[in-house]
């Protein structure tokens, strides 16, 4: 049986609690092993395009885990376990190093990295990030950090200072899955971010539910009036793309444009003139 995760996205039916805990512990142990072997982990890259869908503006790094016996495991399943167990800290560092290596290999490319709340709020985050950026000789301008609204609900002064420090240094900040958390645009004005990524759940309903069009259009308009860039996540159809382009959406991401790609495939796409 499938069960909605409440965002219109389907997940495998959750087993009874005892088994779920066992499964999580097993997953955590295997993830720890994978981190030490690290051949089972990879970053894939999904192009982020302009609203015409023709030009690549950057890529989002997405973690992939292929277990030697279980096969591929979804980040939706293992990222929460990594957060609960603290494994997200070494895992997040690994992601940052891989993304920096990719940025070094592709000097013109902007790479967006997902940063979990625990990782972002850990005391060493800025130091680890800077060390990796310096080690690879890249510019912070090449990196965008994707955080979620839940981060902003934490220790506000600390979050504000970190965001300011990151942006002063040249990193860009995107607010991921926008619209699924608890913040409002009004609340957002206090926090210096560059980009809002409108969650796929809203994009999916474009042309199907009039409210979705109204919400997306007003997020774009209000976001622009606050000086933010807007990205639409999960764009799957040409009619969604047209609605988003008409509403002035700056960037598009989704299967219509391209699914996430392994490194070698991304290299091939970057060599093509049309992106
Ligand atoms: P996200 O950051 O919102 O990433 C977008 C997700 O939507 C990705 O799922 C991507 O493959 C998927 N997607 C992109 N376009 C489409 C589309 O047109 N249709 C549909 N149905 N899906 C689309 P993925 O790779 O499974 O990642 C899921 C989530 O796991 C991410 O959501 C992010 O929150 C987390 N995640 C992935 N990699 C990392 C990582 O390196 N670090 C952290 N902390 N979290 C990560
Ligand atoms: Mg993301
Ligand atoms: Mg997202
Ligand atoms: Mg999402």
XYZ file of C-alpha atoms and ligand atoms in Angstrom:
324
model
C 0.000 0.000 0.000
C 1.156 3.547 -0.629
C 0.667 6.424 1.745
C 0.800 10.100 0.989
C 3.502 11.993 2.858
C 1.094 14.885 2.978
C 2.665 16.735 0.089
C 1.104 14.813 -2.741
C 4.247 12.690 -2.940
C 3.867 8.957 -2.337
C 6.108 6.876 -0.078
C 6.149 3.187 0.773
C 3.623 2.300 3.469
C 5.266 2.639 6.902
C 5.695 -0.719 8.700
C 4.599 -1.130 12.386
C 6.604 0.990 14.828
C 8.932 -1.712 16.250
C 9.921 -2.787 12.773
C 10.281 0.823 11.650
C 12.797 1.487 14.427
C 14.734 -1.685 13.589
C 14.735 -0.703 9.958
C 16.024 2.776 10.800
C 18.837 1.363 12.947
C 19.830 -1.017 10.172
C 19.707 1.811 7.653
C 21.906 3.965 9.923
C 24.489 1.165 10.326
C 24.628 0.586 6.594
C 24.879 4.317 5.920
C 27.847 4.519 8.298
C 29.537 1.736 6.309
C 28.703 3.438 3.024
C 30.384 6.621 4.268
C 33.587 4.716 4.940
C 33.475 2.883 1.615
C 32.008 5.904 -0.166
C 31.934 4.122 -3.560
C 28.249 3.479 -2.843
C 27.534 7.203 -2.581
C 27.391 9.625 -5.488
C 26.230 13.128 -6.244
C 23.967 13.502 -9.257
C 23.231 16.891 -10.772
C 19.901 18.259 -11.957
C 20.062 21.218 -14.359
C 18.325 24.444 -13.378
C 17.181 26.271 -16.518
C 15.940 29.737 -17.426
C 12.221 30.164 -18.096
C 12.607 29.427 -21.818
C 13.922 26.032 -20.806
C 16.855 26.533 -23.197
C 19.706 27.798 -21.037
C 21.290 26.095 -18.060
C 21.796 28.488 -15.144
C 23.213 25.972 -12.711
C 22.688 22.539 -11.205
C 21.419 21.105 -7.939
C 23.535 18.373 -6.354
C 21.397 15.415 -5.235
C 22.760 12.582 -3.163
C 22.424 9.008 -4.441
C 23.052 5.886 -2.372
C 23.320 2.469 -3.980
C 23.522 -0.286 -1.389
C 25.420 -3.410 -2.565
C 22.470 -5.681 -1.674
C 19.410 -3.439 -1.330
C 20.064 -1.387 -4.453
C 19.252 2.308 -4.657
C 17.717 3.948 -1.591
C 15.810 7.223 -1.810
C 17.176 10.305 -0.017
C 13.626 10.732 1.307
C 14.260 7.511 3.274
C 17.882 7.908 4.381
C 18.291 11.683 4.878
C 15.832 11.726 7.841
C 17.715 8.769 9.390
C 21.005 10.569 8.834
C 19.592 13.625 10.613
C 18.284 11.611 13.567
C 21.604 9.845 14.075
C 23.913 12.795 13.438
C 25.366 10.972 10.421
C 24.222 13.954 8.369
C 27.312 15.831 9.627
C 29.963 13.566 8.006
C 27.566 12.925 5.113
C 27.015 16.641 4.609
C 30.766 17.263 4.661
C 31.195 14.569 2.028
C 28.533 16.252 -0.133
C 30.266 19.635 0.224
C 33.655 18.191 -0.780
C 32.186 16.408 -3.803
C 30.330 19.538 -4.905
C 33.510 21.632 -4.515
C 35.403 19.113 -6.639
C 32.702 19.427 -9.300
C 32.842 23.241 -9.090
C 36.619 23.034 -9.562
C 36.161 20.864 -12.663
C 33.465 23.176 -14.125
C 34.593 26.768 -13.418
C 31.522 28.511 -14.910
C 28.990 26.321 -13.168
C 26.829 27.310 -10.180
C 26.115 24.358 -7.895
C 23.285 24.272 -5.369
C 23.879 22.104 -2.317
C 21.164 20.860 0.043
C 22.098 21.580 3.635
C 20.089 19.924 6.410
C 19.022 21.975 9.451
C 21.319 20.053 11.826
C 24.269 20.568 9.497
C 23.539 24.242 8.896
C 23.193 24.973 12.612
C 26.233 22.926 13.660
C 28.992 25.187 15.068
C 31.586 24.054 12.506
C 29.470 24.507 9.407
C 31.015 27.764 8.174
C 34.563 26.584 8.939
C 34.089 23.236 7.158
C 32.538 24.904 4.147
C 35.295 27.547 3.892
C 38.025 24.935 4.306
C 36.644 22.856 1.453
C 36.140 25.892 -0.804
C 39.724 27.057 -0.189
C 41.158 23.566 -0.600
C 39.580 23.289 -4.039
C 40.493 26.819 -5.063
C 36.930 27.752 -6.021
C 34.943 30.928 -5.400
C 32.035 30.954 -2.924
C 30.041 32.560 -5.777
C 29.945 29.166 -7.432
C 27.951 27.698 -4.558
C 24.358 28.173 -3.498
C 23.172 26.665 -0.229
C 19.632 25.287 -0.122
C 18.094 25.456 3.314
C 14.503 24.907 4.413
C 12.137 27.206 6.253
C 12.490 25.094 9.414
C 16.061 26.428 9.785
C 14.705 29.979 10.088
C 12.463 28.962 12.964
C 15.482 28.075 15.100
C 17.726 30.411 17.103
C 16.904 33.511 15.076
C 19.833 35.786 15.921
C 22.317 32.986 15.273
C 20.649 32.080 11.969
C 20.534 35.706 10.874
C 24.239 36.248 11.616
C 25.225 33.073 9.802
C 23.160 33.994 6.741
C 24.701 37.474 6.686
C 28.197 36.060 7.040
C 27.641 33.514 4.264
C 26.267 36.130 1.869
C 29.042 38.625 2.687
C 31.519 35.873 1.805
C 29.802 35.348 -1.559
C 27.631 32.283 -1.041
C 24.092 32.432 -2.297
C 21.176 31.138 -0.271
C 18.029 29.452 -1.553
C 14.963 28.616 0.469
C 13.985 25.080 -0.587
C 10.472 23.567 -0.668
C 8.991 27.025 -0.166
C 5.344 26.965 0.854
C 5.445 23.674 2.760
C 6.795 25.119 6.022
C 5.384 27.620 8.442
C 6.979 30.867 7.407
C 5.310 33.634 5.453
C 6.800 35.978 2.915
C 6.423 38.739 5.466
C 8.530 36.746 7.937
C 11.058 36.057 5.209
C 11.865 39.739 4.773
C 13.936 39.531 7.953
C 16.221 36.891 6.508
C 18.684 37.604 3.722
C 18.132 34.942 1.061
C 18.593 35.154 -2.719
C 16.177 32.620 -4.118
C 12.850 31.000 -3.269
C 12.252 27.526 -4.619
C 8.495 26.987 -4.913
C 7.708 23.434 -3.881
C 6.678 20.867 -6.466
C 3.290 20.362 -4.804
C 2.152 23.804 -6.038
C 3.659 23.371 -9.499
C 1.863 20.024 -9.939
C -1.509 21.729 -9.458
C -0.933 24.510 -12.008
C -3.781 24.453 -14.516
C -5.642 21.935 -12.342
C -6.542 23.996 -9.305
C -7.122 27.712 -9.773
C -5.782 28.403 -6.250
C -2.420 26.893 -7.207
C -2.071 29.367 -10.081
C -3.025 32.212 -7.741
C -0.530 31.115 -5.078
C 2.335 30.607 -7.536
C 1.674 33.916 -9.284
C 1.565 35.867 -6.040
C 4.685 34.189 -4.621
C 6.529 35.178 -7.795
C 5.229 38.760 -7.709
C 5.834 39.264 -3.977
C 9.214 37.509 -4.161
C 10.271 39.828 -6.973
C 9.137 42.887 -5.048
C 11.423 41.727 -2.204
C 14.298 41.433 -4.679
C 14.345 37.631 -4.724
C 14.774 35.227 -7.628
C 12.180 32.476 -7.973
C 12.772 28.859 -8.973
C 9.945 26.407 -9.714
C 10.619 22.832 -8.593
C 9.254 19.718 -10.255
C 8.248 21.196 -13.613
C 6.992 18.209 -15.595
C 4.829 19.573 -18.409
C 5.091 22.210 -21.121
C 1.840 23.823 -19.937
C 3.355 24.243 -16.452
C 6.439 25.799 -18.039
C 4.294 28.220 -20.064
C 2.270 29.254 -16.998
C 5.485 29.818 -15.028
C 7.151 31.766 -17.843
C 4.030 33.941 -18.190
C 4.092 34.623 -14.437
C 7.731 35.746 -14.696
C 9.338 32.790 -12.892
C 13.129 33.112 -13.188
C 14.318 29.515 -13.063
C 12.835 26.112 -13.774
C 13.810 22.697 -12.535
C 12.093 19.398 -13.247
C 11.818 16.295 -15.384
C 10.518 18.350 -18.354
C 13.888 20.097 -18.516
C 16.072 17.249 -17.255
C 16.124 14.624 -14.501
C 19.164 14.513 -12.197
C 22.216 13.304 -14.139
C 25.344 11.377 -13.183
C 28.579 13.410 -13.505
C 29.629 12.046 -16.901
C 26.215 12.764 -18.444
C 26.233 16.284 -17.043
C 29.632 16.878 -18.659
C 28.132 15.899 -22.021
C 25.196 18.301 -21.498
C 27.560 21.147 -20.581
C 29.439 20.641 -23.856
C 26.257 21.052 -25.908
C 25.708 24.681 -27.004
C 22.019 24.677 -25.992
C 22.944 23.501 -22.502
P 14.845 18.675 -2.868
O 16.085 19.381 -2.435
O 13.587 19.460 -2.889
O 15.196 18.099 -4.299
C 14.287 17.956 -5.350
C 13.780 16.544 -5.463
O 12.783 16.467 -6.473
C 14.845 15.525 -5.877
O 14.520 14.273 -5.276
C 14.643 15.453 -7.392
O 15.141 14.256 -7.977
C 13.145 15.525 -7.455
N 12.646 16.051 -8.735
C 13.227 16.940 -9.554
N 12.443 17.229 -10.605
C 11.325 16.491 -10.447
C 10.119 16.348 -11.224
O 9.925 16.969 -12.263
N 9.181 15.501 -10.733
C 9.361 14.789 -9.571
N 8.401 13.953 -9.202
N 10.485 14.905 -8.816
C 11.447 15.755 -9.250
P 15.630 13.373 -4.546
O 16.907 13.440 -5.284
O 14.983 12.057 -4.309
O 15.833 14.120 -3.171
C 14.805 14.235 -2.235
C 15.184 15.183 -1.124
O 16.267 14.645 -0.356
C 15.676 16.539 -1.616
O 14.589 17.366 -1.948
C 16.457 17.010 -0.417
O 15.596 17.531 0.557
C 17.051 15.705 0.111
N 18.437 15.590 -0.371
C 18.918 15.109 -1.534
N 20.266 15.203 -1.571
C 20.646 15.766 -0.397
C 21.919 16.133 0.167
O 23.005 16.011 -0.436
N 21.902 16.666 1.435
C 20.730 16.858 2.117
N 20.793 17.378 3.353
N 19.531 16.541 1.602
C 19.487 16.004 0.366
Mg 16.940 21.122 -2.835
Mg 13.315 21.304 -3.147
Mg 11.513 19.286 -2.428
